Each structure stands twice: as structure tokens, then as C-alpha cells.
Tab-separated table of C-alpha atoms in Angstrom:
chain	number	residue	atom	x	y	z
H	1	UNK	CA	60.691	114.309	126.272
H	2	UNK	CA	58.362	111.466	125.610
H	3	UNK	CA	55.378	113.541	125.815
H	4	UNK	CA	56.493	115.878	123.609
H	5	UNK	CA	57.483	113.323	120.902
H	6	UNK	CA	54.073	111.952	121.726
H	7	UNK	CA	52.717	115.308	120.496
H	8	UNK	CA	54.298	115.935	117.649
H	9	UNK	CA	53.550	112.547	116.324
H	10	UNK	CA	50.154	113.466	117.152
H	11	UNK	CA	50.583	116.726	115.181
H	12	UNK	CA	52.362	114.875	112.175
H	13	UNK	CA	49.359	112.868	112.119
H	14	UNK	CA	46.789	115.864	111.966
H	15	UNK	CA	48.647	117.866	109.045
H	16	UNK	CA	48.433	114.628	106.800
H	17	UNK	CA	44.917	114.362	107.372
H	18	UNK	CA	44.341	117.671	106.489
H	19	UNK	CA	46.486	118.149	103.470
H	20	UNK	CA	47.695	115.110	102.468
H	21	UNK	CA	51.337	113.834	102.379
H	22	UNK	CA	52.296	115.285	98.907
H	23	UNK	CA	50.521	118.158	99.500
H	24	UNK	CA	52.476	118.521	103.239
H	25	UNK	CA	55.553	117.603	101.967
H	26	UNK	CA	55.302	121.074	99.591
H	27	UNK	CA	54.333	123.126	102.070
H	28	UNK	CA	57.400	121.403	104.359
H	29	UNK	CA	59.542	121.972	101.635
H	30	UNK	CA	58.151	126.261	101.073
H	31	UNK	CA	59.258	126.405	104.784
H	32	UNK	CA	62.496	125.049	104.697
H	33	UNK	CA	63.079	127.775	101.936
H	34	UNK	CA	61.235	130.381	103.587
H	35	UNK	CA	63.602	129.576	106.698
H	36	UNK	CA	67.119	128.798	105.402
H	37	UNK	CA	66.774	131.424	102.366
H	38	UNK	CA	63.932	134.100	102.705
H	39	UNK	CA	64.726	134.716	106.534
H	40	UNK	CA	64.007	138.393	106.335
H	41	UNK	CA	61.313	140.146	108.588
H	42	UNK	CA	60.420	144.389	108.277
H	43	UNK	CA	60.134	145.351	111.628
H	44	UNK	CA	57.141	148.455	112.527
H	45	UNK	CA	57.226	150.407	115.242
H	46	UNK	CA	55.269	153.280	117.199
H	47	UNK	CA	55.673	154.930	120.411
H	48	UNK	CA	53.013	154.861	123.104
H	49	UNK	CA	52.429	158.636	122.928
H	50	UNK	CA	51.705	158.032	119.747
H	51	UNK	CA	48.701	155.733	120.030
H	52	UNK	CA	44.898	157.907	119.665
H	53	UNK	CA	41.730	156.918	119.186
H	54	UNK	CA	41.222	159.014	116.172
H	55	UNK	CA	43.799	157.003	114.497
H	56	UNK	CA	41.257	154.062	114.259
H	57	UNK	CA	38.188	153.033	112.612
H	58	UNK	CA	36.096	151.140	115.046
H	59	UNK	CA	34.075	147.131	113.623
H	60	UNK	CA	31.709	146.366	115.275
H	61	UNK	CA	31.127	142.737	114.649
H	62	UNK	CA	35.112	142.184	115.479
H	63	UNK	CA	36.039	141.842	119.131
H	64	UNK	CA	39.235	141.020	121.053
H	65	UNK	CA	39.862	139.962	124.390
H	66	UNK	CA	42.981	139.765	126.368
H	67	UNK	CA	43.864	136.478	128.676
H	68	UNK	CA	46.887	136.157	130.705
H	69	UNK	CA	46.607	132.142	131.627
H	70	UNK	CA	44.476	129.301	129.581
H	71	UNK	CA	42.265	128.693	132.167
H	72	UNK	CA	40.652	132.174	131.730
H	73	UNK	CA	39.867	131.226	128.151
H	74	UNK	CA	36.208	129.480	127.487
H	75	UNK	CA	35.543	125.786	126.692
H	76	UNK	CA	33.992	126.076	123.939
H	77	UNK	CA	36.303	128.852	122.341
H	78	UNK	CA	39.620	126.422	123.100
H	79	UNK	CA	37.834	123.738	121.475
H	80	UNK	CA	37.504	126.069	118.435
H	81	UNK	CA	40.921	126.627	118.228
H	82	UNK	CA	41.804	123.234	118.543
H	83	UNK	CA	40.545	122.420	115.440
H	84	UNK	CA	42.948	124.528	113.546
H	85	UNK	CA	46.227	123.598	115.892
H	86	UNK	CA	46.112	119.361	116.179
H	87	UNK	CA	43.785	118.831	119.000
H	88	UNK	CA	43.844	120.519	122.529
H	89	UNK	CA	47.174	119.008	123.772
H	90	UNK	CA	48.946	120.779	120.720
H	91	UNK	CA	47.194	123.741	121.539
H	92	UNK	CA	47.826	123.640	124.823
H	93	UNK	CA	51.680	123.609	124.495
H	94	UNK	CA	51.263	126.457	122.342
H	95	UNK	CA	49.313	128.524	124.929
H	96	UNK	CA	51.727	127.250	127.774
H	97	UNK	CA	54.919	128.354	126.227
H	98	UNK	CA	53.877	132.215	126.172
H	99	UNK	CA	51.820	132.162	128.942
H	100	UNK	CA	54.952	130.380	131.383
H	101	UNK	CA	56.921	133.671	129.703
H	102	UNK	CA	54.149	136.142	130.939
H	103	UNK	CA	52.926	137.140	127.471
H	104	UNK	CA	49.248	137.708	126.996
H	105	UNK	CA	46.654	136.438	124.753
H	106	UNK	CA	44.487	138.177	122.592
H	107	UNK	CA	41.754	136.609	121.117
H	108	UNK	CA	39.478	138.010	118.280
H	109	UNK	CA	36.381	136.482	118.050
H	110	UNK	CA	33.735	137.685	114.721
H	111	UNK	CA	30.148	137.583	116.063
H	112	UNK	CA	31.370	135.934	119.277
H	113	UNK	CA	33.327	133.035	116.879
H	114	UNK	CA	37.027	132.968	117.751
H	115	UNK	CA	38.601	134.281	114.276
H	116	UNK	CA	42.443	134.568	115.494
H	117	UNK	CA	44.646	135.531	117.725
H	118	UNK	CA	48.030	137.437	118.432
H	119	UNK	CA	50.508	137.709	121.477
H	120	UNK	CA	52.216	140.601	123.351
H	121	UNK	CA	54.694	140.820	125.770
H	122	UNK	CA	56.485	143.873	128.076
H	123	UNK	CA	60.589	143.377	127.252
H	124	UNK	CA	60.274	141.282	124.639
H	125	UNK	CA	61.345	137.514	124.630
H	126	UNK	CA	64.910	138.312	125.711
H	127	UNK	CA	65.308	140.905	123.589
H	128	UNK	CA	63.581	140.773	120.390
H	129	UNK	CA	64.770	138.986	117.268
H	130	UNK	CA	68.735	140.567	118.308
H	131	UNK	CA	67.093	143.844	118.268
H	132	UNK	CA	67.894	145.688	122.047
H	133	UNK	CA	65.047	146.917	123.177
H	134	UNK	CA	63.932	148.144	127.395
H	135	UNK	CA	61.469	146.887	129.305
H	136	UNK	CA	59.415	149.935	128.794
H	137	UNK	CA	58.624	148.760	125.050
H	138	UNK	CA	56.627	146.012	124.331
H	139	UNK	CA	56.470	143.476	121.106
H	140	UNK	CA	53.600	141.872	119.420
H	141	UNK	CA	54.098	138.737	117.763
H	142	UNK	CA	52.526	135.794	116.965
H	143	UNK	CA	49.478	136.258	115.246
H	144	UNK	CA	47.318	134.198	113.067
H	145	UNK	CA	43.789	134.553	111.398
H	146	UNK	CA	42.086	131.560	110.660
H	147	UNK	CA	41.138	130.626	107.216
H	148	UNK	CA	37.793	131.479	106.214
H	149	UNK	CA	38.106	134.735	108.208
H	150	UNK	CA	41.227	136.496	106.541
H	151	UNK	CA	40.087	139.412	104.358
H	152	UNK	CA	38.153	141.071	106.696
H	153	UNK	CA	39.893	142.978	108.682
H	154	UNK	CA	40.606	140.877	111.691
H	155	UNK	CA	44.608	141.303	112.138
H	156	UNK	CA	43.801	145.208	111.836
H	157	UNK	CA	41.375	144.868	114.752
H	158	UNK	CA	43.602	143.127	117.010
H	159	UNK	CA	45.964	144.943	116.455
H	160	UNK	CA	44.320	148.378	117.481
H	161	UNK	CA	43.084	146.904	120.640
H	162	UNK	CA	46.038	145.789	121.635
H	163	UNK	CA	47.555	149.359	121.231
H	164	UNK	CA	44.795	151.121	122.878
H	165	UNK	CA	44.277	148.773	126.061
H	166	UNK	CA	48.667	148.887	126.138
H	167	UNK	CA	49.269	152.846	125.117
H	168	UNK	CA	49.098	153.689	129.184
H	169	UNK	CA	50.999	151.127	130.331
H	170	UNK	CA	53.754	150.915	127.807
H	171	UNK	CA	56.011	153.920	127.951
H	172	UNK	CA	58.058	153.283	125.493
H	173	UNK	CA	57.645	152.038	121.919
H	174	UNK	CA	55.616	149.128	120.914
H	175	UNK	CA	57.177	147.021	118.058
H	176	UNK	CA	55.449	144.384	115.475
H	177	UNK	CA	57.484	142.263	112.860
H	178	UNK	CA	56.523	140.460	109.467
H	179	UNK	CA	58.176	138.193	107.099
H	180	UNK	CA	58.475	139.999	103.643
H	181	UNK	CA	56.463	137.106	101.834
H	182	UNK	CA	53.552	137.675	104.286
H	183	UNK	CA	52.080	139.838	101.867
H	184	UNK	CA	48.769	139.928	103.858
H	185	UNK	CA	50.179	141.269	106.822
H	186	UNK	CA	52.491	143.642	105.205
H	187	UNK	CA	48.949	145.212	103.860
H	188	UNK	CA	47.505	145.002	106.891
H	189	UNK	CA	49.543	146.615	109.633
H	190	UNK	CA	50.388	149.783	108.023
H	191	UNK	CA	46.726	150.330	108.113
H	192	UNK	CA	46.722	150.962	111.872
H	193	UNK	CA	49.514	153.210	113.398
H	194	UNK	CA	52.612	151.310	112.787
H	195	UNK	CA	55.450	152.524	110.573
H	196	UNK	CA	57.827	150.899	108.819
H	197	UNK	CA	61.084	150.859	110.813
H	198	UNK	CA	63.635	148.430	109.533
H	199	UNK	CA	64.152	145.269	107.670
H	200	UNK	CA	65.860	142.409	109.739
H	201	UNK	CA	67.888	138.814	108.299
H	202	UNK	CA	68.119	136.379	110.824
H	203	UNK	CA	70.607	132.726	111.153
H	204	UNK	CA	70.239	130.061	113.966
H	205	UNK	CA	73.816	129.149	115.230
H	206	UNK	CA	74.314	126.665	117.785
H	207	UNK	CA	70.883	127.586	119.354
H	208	UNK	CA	72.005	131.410	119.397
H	209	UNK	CA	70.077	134.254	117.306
H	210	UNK	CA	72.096	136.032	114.982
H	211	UNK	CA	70.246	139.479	113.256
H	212	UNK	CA	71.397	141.490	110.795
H	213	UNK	CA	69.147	144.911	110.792
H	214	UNK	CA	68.892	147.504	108.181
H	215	UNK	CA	67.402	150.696	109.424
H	216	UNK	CA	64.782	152.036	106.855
H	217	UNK	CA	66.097	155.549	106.591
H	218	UNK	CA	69.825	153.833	105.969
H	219	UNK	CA	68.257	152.139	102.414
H	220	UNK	CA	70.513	154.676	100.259
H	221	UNK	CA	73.995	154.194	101.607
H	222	UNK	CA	75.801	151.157	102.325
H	223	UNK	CA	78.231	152.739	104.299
H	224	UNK	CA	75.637	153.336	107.163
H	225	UNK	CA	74.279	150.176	106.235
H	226	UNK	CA	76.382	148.724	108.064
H	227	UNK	CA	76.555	150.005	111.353
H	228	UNK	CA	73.244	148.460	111.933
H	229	UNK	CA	74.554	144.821	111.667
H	230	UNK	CA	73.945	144.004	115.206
H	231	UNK	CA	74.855	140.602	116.955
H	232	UNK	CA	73.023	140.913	119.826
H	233	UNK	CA	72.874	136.907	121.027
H	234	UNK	CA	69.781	135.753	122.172
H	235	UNK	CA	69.638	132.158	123.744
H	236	UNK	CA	66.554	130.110	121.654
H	237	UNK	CA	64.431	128.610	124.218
């Protein structure tokens, strides 16, 4: 318990370096909204089968590598990414929580610099965001692209990879989310192979998930609307 409070002090620390209190205590406050009243994700989906080559255009200068523990990783490429999480302890509780879960790391490095990153995981984490899904699917989640690297293509990339390295294992359907005011990633996704599937709320109630789906092709009639309110508890970790 201490060392965590150790770290986020540590983290508190970094972000008013960085941005500066007022200019922290905006974004804090865009958050809070984002969480409490803008809580709603669209949720993409594809089946393995569905996953071919031809469906993707190839960049050369953009490549991704999967890890499955932080020791794998490079040196010098953690100390990159340090930079933009707080310092290597704050990274490293971010890498440990997925990796103790048995998620896997993908890294995306432009001309060999890392450039972001995204997560995937066989079953989900306990389900996914209330949404019942097998252990035959698989969920991405997670991503980010570092600053001065967005715009070019980078979330696209991983993204790809991550389906064509997966579409033998997985034999089932592989399933992406993203918050409707990510207006980057909702650009970027349908550009590889995921569709649009369904639009998701979500509330936090005494540390259980609560989601409220809307199935895309149910958009027209309320009355099937809401069959897909499903309250499928997942315990937050």
C-alpha cells in the first residue's frame, strides 16, 4: 500500500511538471466528465476467419512486436517509454498489471523508435466491459500512440499485426472498443477490418461493472433496444 502511494505521489509529481497545475487540474476536471457523464464506448468486432492479408496495406517504416513479460522488452526501449508514463516504476506497474493477467504487449516502434503500444488478451479481462464473450475470442485494449507520432498511421499498424499474428490462434471473434470522443481512434480502426458492432454505457457500483449495450443493427427500435441492456457483473480488479 505504501509503495503504491509512493508511486502515485511520484506520478502526481510528473504530470505537474509537465503541464502545470492549472493546466492538470483541466485536464483532471475533462476526465471526471468524460468518466461520470460521457461513459460511452462503440465496440468493433471481426471474426478470425475473417482476417486476410489482402485486407491490409503493408508500412514499411512501422513495426510491431509482441512481448509476453517486461523482461523481454529492451533497455533502451523501456526507458523510452518511461518518459511518457512518470519514470520506470510507473511504467512498470503498468506493464505488471497485464502481464500478471497473461495479456501481451505489442509494441510499435517507427524506424526502430518505440511510437506506442496496445494490449491483447484470449477471454478477455473477466469478461469484457459486461459484454459475455468465450475464451475462443480475444479483446484488444489499451492502446496509446505517443505524441509526436499520432497522424501517421501507427494505431492502424498495430492493429493489423495483431490480427494477422492472432487470426490462427483465435477461433472466435476478436473485439476492440473506443470511447465516442476518441475521435482519432474512431477514424482509425475502421480502416483495418473491424466493424462497428455496438455502442456500450458503463457505471462503477460498489467496485462491480455495470454495461448497458446497444447493438448497432437495434439503432431504429427501442423496443429491441432493450433487450440488449445486459448486467453482466464483472468484479474491478
Amino acid at each position: 500500500m505504501l509503495m503504491w502511494l509512493r508511486m502515485r505521489v511520484k506520478l502526481l509529481n510528473f504530470w505537474i511538471k509537465k503541464y502545470g497545475f492549472l493546466e492538470l487540474t483541466k485536464l483532471a476536471g475533462v476526465r471526471a466528465w468524460r468518466t461520470c457523464f460521457n461513459f460511452e464506448e462503440v465496440l468493433f468486432i471481426i471474426h478470425s476467419s475473417n482476417v486476410h492479408n489482402k485486407t491490409f496495406k503493408h508500412v514499411e517504416h512501422i513495426t510491431v512486436d509482441p512481448y509476453l513479460t517486461e523482461e523481454n522488452i529492451p533497455e533502451a526501449d523501456l526507458d523510452v517509454m518511461a518518459t511518457y508514463k512518470g519514470g520506470r516504476t510507473a511504467l512498470h506497474f503498468l506493464l505488471d498489471k497485464f502481464f500478471k493477467k497473461g495479456a501481451v504487449f505489442w509494441l510499435a516502434r517507427v524506424k526502430g523508435v518505440p511510437a506506442g503500444y496496445h494490449w491483447s488478451i484470449e477471454g478477455g479481462l473477466d469478461g469484457f466491459d459486461s459484454f459475455p464473450i468465450s475464451t475462443s475470442d480475444c479483446v484488444l485494449f489499451a492502446s496509446e500512440v505517443y505524441p509526436e507520432f499520432r497522424g501517421q498511421g501507427v494505431n492502424s499498424a498495430t492493429i493489423q499485426k495483431i490480427l494477422m499474428d492472432l487470426k490462427e490462434k483465435v477461433r472466435g471473434n476478436f473485439y476492440i472498443t473506443c470511447y465516442v470522443w476518441n475521435k482519432a481512434n474512431l477514424r482509425s480502426i475502421p480502416k483495418t477490418c473491424f466493424e462497428e458492432f455496438a455502442t456500450s454505457r458503463r457505471v462503477r457500483i460498489l467496485g462491480y461493472h455495470i454495461g448497458i449495450w446497444k447493438l448497432k443493427q437495434f439503432d431504429h427500435s427501442e423496443k429491441k433496444r432493450a433487450i440488449t441492456n445486459l448486467a453482466y457483473k464483472n468484479k474491478l480488479k
